[in-house]
mmCIF file of C-alpha atoms and ligand atoms in Angstrom:
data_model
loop_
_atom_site.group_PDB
_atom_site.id
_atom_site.type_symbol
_atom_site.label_atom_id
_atom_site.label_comp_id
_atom_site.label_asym_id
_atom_site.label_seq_id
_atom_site.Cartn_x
_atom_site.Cartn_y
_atom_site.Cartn_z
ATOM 1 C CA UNK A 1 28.450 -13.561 33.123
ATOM 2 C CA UNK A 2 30.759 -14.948 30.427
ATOM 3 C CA UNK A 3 28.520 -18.121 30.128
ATOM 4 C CA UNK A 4 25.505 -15.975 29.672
ATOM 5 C CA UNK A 5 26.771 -13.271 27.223
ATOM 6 C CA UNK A 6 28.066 -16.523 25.171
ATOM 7 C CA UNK A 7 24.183 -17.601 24.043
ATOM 8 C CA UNK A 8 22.637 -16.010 21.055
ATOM 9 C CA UNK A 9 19.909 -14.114 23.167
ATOM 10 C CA UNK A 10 21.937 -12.075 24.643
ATOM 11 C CA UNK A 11 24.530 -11.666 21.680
ATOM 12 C CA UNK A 12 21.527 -10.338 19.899
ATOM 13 C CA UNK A 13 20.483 -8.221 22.751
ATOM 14 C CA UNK A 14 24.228 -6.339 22.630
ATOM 15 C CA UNK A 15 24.543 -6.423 19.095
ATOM 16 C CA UNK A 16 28.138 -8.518 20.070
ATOM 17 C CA UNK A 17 29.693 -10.490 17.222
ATOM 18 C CA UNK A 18 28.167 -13.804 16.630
ATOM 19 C CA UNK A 19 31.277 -15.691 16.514
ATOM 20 C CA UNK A 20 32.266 -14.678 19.596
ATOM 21 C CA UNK A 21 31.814 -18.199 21.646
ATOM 22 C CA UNK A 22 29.801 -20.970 20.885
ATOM 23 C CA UNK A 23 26.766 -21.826 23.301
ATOM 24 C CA UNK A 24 27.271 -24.637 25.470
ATOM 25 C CA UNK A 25 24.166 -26.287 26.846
ATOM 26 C CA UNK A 26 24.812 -27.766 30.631
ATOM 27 C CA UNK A 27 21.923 -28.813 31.899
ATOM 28 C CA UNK A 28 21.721 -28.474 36.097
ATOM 29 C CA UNK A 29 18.864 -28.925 38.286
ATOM 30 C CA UNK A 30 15.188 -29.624 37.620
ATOM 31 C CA UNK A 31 14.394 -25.334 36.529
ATOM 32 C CA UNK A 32 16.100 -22.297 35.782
ATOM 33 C CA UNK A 33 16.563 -21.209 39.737
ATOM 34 C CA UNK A 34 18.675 -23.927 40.050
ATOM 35 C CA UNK A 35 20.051 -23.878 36.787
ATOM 36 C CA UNK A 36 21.221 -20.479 37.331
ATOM 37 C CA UNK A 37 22.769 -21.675 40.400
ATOM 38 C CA UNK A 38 24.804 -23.831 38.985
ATOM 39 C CA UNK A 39 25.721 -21.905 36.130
ATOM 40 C CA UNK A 40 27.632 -19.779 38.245
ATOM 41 C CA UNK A 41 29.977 -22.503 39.550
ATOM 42 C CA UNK A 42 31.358 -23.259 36.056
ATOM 43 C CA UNK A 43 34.236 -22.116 34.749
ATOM 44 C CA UNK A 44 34.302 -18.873 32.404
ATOM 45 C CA UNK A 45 34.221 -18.895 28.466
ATOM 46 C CA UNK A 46 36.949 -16.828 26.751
ATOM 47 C CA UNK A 47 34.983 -14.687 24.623
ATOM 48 C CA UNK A 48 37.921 -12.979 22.787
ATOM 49 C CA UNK A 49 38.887 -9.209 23.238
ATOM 50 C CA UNK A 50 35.589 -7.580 22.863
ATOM 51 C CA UNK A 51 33.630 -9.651 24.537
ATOM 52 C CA UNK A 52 35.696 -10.061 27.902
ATOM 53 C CA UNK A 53 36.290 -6.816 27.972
ATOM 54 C CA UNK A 54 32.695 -6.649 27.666
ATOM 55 C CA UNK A 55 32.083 -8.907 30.447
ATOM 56 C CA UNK A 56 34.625 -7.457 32.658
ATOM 57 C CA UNK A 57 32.346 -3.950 32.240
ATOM 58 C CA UNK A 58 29.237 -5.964 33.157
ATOM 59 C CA UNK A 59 30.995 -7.687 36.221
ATOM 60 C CA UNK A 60 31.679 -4.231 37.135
ATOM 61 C CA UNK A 61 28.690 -2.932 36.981
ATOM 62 C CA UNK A 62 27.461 -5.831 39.147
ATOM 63 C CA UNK A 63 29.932 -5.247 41.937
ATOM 64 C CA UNK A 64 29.227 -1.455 41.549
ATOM 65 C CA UNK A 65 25.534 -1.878 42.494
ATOM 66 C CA UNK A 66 26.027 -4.500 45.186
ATOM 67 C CA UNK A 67 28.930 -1.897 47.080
ATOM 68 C CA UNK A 68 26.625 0.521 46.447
ATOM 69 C CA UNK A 69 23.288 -0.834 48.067
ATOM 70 C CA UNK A 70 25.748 -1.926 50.960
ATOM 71 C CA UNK A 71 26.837 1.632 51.246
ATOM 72 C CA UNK A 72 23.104 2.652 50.932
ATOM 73 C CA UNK A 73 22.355 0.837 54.378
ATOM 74 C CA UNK A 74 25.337 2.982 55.911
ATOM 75 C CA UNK A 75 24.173 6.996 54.918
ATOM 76 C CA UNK A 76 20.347 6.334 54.286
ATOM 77 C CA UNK A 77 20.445 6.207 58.105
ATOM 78 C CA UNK A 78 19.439 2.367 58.740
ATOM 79 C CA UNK A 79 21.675 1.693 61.401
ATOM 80 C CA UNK A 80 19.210 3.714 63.755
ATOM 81 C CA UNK A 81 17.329 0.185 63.247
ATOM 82 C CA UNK A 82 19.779 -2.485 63.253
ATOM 83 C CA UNK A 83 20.713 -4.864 65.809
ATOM 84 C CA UNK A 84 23.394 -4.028 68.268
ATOM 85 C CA UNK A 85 25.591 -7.177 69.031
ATOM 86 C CA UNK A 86 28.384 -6.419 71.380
ATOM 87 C CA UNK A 87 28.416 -2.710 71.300
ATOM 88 C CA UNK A 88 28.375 -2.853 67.290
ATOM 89 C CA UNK A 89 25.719 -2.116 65.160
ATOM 90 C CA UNK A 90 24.609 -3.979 61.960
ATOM 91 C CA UNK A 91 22.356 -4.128 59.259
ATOM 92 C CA UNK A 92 22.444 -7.823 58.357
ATOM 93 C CA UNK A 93 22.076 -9.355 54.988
ATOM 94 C CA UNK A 94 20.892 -12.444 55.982
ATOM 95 C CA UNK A 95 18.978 -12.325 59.305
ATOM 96 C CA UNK A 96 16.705 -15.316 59.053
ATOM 97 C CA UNK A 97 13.520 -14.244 61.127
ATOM 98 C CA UNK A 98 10.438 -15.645 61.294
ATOM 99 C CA UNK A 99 9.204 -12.306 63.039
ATOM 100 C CA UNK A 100 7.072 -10.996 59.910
ATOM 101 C CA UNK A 101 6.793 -7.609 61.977
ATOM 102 C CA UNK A 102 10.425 -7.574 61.714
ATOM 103 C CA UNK A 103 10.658 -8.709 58.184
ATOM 104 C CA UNK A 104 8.587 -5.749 56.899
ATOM 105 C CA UNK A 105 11.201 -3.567 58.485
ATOM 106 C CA UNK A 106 13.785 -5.265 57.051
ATOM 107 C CA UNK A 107 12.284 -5.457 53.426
ATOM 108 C CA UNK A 108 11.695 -1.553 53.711
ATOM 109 C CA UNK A 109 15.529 -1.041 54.445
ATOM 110 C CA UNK A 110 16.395 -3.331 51.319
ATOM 111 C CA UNK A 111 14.208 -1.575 49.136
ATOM 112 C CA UNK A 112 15.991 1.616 50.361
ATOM 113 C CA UNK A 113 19.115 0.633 49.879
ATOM 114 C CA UNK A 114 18.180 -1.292 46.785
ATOM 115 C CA UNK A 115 16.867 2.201 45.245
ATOM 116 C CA UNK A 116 19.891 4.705 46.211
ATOM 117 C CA UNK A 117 22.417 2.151 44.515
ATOM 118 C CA UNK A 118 19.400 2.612 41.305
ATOM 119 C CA UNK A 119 19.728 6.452 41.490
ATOM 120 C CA UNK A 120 23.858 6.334 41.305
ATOM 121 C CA UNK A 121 23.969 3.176 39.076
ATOM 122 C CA UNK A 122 21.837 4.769 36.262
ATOM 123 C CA UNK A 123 23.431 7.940 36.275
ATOM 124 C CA UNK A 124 27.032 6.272 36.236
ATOM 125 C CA UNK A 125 25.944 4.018 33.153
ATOM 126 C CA UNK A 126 25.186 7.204 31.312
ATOM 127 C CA UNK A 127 28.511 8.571 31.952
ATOM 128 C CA UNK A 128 30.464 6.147 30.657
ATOM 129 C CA UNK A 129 31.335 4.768 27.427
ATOM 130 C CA UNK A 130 31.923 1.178 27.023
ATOM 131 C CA UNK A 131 33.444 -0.660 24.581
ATOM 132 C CA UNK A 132 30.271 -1.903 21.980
ATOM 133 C CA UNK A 133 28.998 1.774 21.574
ATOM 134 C CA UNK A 134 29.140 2.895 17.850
ATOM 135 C CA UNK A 135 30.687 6.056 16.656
ATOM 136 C CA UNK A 136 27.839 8.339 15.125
ATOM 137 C CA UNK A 137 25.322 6.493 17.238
ATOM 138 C CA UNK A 138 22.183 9.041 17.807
ATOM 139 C CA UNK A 139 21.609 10.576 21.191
ATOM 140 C CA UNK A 140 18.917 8.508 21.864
ATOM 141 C CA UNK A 141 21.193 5.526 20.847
ATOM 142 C CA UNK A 142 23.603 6.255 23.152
ATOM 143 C CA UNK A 143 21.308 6.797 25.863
ATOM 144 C CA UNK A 144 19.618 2.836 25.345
ATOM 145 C CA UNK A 145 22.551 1.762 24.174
ATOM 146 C CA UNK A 146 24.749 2.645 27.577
ATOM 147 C CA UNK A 147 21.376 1.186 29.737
ATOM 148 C CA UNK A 148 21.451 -2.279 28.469
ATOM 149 C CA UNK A 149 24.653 -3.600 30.042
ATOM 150 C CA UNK A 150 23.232 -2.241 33.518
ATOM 151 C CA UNK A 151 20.065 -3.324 32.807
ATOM 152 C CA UNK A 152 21.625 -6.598 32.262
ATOM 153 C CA UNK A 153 23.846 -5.906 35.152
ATOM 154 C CA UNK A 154 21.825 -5.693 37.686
ATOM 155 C CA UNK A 155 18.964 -7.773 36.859
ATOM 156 C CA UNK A 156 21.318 -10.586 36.181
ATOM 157 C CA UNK A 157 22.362 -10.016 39.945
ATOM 158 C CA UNK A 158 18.993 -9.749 41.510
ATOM 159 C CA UNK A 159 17.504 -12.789 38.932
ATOM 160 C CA UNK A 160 20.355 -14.835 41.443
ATOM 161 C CA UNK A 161 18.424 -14.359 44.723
ATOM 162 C CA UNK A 162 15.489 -16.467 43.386
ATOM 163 C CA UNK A 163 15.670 -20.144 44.025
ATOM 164 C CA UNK A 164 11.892 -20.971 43.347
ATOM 165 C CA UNK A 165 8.757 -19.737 41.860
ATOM 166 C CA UNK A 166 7.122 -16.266 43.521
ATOM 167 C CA UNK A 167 4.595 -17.363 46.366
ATOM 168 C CA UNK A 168 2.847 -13.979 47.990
ATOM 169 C CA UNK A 169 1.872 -16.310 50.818
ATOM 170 C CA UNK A 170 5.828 -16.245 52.170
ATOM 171 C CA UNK A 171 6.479 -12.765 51.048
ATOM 172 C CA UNK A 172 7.473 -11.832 53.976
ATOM 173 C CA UNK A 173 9.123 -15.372 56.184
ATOM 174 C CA UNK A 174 12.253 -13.473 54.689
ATOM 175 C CA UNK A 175 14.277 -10.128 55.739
ATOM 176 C CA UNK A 176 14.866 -9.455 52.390
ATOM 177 C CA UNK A 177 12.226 -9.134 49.506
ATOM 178 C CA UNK A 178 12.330 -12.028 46.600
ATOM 179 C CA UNK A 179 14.276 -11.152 44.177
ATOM 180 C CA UNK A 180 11.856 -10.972 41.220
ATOM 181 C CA UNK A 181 9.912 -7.895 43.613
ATOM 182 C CA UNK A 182 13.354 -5.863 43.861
ATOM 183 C CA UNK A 183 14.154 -6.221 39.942
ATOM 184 C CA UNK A 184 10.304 -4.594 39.585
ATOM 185 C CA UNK A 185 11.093 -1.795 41.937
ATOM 186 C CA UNK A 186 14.015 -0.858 40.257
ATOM 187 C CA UNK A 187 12.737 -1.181 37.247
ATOM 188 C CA UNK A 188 9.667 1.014 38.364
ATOM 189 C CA UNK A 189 11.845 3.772 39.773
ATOM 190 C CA UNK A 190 13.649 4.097 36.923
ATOM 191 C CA UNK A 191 10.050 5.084 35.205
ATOM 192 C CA UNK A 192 9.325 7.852 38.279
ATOM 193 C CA UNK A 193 13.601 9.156 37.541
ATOM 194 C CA UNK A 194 11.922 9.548 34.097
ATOM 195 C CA UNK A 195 8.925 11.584 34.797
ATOM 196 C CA UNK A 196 9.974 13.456 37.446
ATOM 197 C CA UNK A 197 12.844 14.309 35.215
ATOM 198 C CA UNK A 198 15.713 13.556 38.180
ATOM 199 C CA UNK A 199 17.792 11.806 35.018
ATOM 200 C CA UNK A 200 17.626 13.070 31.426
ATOM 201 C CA UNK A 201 16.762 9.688 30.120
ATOM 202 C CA UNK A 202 16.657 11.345 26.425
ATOM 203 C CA UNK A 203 13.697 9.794 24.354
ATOM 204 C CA UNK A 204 14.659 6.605 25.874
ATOM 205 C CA UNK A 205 11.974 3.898 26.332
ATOM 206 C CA UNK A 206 12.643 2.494 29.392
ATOM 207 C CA UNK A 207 9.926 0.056 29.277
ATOM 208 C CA UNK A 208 10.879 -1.713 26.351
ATOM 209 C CA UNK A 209 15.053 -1.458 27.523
ATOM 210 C CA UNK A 210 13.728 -2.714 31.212
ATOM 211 C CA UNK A 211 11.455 -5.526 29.299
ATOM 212 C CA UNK A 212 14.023 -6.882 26.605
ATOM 213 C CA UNK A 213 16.772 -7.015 29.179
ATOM 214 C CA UNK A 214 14.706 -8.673 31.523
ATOM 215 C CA UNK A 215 13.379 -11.664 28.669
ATOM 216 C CA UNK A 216 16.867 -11.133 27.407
ATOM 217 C CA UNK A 217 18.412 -12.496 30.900
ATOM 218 C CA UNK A 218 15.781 -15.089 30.905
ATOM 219 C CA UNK A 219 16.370 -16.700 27.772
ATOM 220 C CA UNK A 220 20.041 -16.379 27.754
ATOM 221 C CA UNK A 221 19.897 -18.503 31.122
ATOM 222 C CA UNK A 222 17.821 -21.151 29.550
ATOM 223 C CA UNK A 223 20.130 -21.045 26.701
ATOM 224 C CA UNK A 224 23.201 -21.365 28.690
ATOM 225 C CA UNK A 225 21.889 -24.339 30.611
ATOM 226 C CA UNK A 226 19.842 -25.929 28.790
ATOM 227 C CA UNK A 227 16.940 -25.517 31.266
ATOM 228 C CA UNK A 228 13.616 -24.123 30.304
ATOM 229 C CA UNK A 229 11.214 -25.299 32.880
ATOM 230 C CA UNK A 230 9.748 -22.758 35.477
ATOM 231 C CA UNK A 231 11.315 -19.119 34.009
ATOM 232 C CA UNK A 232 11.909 -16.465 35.862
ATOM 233 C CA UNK A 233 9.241 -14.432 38.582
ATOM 234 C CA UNK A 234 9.663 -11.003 37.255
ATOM 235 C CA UNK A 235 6.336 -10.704 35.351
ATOM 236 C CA UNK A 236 4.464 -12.496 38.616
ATOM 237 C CA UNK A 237 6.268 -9.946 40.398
ATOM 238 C CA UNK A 238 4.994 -6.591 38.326
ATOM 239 C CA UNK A 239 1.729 -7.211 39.202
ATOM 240 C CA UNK A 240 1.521 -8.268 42.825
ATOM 241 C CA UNK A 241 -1.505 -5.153 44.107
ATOM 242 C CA UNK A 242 -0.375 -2.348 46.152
ATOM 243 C CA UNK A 243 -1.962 -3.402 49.317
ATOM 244 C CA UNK A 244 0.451 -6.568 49.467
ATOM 245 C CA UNK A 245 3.877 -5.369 48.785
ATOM 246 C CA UNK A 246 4.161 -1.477 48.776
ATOM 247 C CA UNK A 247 1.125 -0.831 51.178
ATOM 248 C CA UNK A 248 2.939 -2.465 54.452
ATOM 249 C CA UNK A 249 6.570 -1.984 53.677
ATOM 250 C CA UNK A 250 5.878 2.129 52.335
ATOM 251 C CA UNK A 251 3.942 2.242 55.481
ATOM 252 C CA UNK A 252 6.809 1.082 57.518
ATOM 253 C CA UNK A 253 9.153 3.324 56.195
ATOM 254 C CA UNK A 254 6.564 5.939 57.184
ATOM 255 C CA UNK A 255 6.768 4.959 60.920
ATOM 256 C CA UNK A 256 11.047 4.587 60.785
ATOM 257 C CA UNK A 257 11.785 7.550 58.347
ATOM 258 C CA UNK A 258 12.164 10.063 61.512
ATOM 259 C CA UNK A 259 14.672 7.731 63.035
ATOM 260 C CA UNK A 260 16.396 7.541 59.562
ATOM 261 C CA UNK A 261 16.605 10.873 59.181
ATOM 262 C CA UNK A 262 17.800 11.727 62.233
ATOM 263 C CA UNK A 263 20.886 10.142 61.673
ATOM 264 C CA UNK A 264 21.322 9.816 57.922
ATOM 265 C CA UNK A 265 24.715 10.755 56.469
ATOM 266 C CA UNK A 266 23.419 11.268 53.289
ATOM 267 C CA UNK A 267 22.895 15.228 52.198
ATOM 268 C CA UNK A 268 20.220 14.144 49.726
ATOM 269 C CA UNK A 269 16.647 13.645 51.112
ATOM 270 C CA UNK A 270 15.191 10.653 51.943
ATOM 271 C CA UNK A 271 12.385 9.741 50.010
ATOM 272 C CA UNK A 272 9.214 11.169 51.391
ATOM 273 C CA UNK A 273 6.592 8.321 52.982
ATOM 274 C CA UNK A 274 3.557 7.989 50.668
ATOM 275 C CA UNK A 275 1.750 6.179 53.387
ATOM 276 C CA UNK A 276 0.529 6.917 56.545
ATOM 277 C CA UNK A 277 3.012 4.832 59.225
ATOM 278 C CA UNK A 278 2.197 1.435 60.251
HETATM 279 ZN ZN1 LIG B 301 20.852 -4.935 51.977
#
């Protein structure tokens, strides 16, 4: 995180103090998946008061969304479909399985989990102040202004799980979906939190805050590595059709939301199947 607030795109993006660190260019591996990778094995840039306290708030916000996807898995009710191994039952992370069937299921349950950590994420952010925010800033100001770093947050996290260019042919060889797919789910049900007015998102346009973090992330990677070859899958991603993504892994949380519900902790609702169970 320090190594990418240190580049000018993202000191731009955060309106941070340009003399905070000096970019270093590192080039690793032969395109930005890699060169992300690698980036994350260096060692950290001070970026003076500001900005590590900055970057300590972003590296929070991180770990915040990670616990909370984890404990996602545990109330939305998805143990009712995890594996039992000697008496204990898990929802696994990594599962390699070549079992697409099995996959779909899997992806559904991430994309659960990956959207109740969205709902409490975006409604922490708002809470809180953080260190960058202005005095006098207008309403709307703060609003953007206290989305950005989680924006950055938690794209920067989900940008991590890519390690080559989107292929809709191996969409699902994996339990969980490609990265690049989750950060436009997110992104997307941060539009619906909008319209159905479940957050008071102000006159906030979360389009443009969603789109500018997301280049913002990309060029701040290539900046901090060096790296520009093959950028990241997120606008590959936003327009993969209906019937290839949403269609089979909606319609398996169709057929598995009454054994979710049936032994959910959560008091909220689960979200309601939009397609008929397959
Ligand atoms: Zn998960």
């Amino acid at each position: 995180m320090s190594r990418l607030l240190a580049t000018p795109a993202a000191r731009e993006f955060f309106a941070l103090e340009p003399e905070l660190a000096s970019v270093s260019e590192v080039a690793h591996g032969e395109n930005t998946f890699a060169a992300y990778d690698s980036l994350s094995l260096l060692p950290r840039i001070d970026l003076g008061d500001v900005g590590n306290e900055f970057r300590r708030y972003l590296e929070f916000m991180a770990s915040e969304w990670l616990v909370l996807h984890e404990i996602g898995h545990i109330v939305q009710g998805h143990l009712a479909v995890g594996r039992t191994v000697n008496g204990l039952t898990y929802i696994l992370e990594q599962d390699p399985s070549v079992d697409r069937d099995y996959n779909i299921t899997s992806q559904a349950l991430e994309v659960d989990a990956d959207c109740f950590a969205n709902l409490f994420c975006v409604q922490y952010s708002l809470g809180r102040h953080h260190i960058l925010e202005r005095d006098g800033a207008s309403h709307d100001e703060v609003v953007v202004g206290r989305l950005k770093p989680y924006l950055f947050s938690m794209l920067s996290v989900l940008r991590s799980f890519d390690h080559s260019p989107l292929n809709l042919e191996t969409l699902f060889d994996s339990d969980h979906p490609p990265g690049c797919v989750r950060m436009s789910y997110l992104l997307a049900q941060m539009l619906t939190m909008q319209s159905e007015t479940t957050i008071d998102f102000k006159g906030a346009n979360l389009v443009e805050a969603g789109g500018l973090a997301a280049i913002t992330l990309e060029r701040a990677i290539s900046q901090a590595t060096g790296v520009n070859s093959q950028g990241g899958n997120l606008l590959p991603a936003v327009s993969i059709p209906d019937e290839v993504f949403r269609k089979p892994v909606l319609s398996r949380w169709a057929k598995i939301y009454p054994e979710l519900n049936a032994i959910k902790l959560s008091p909220f609702k689960l979200a309601p199947p939009q397609y008929e169970p397959a």
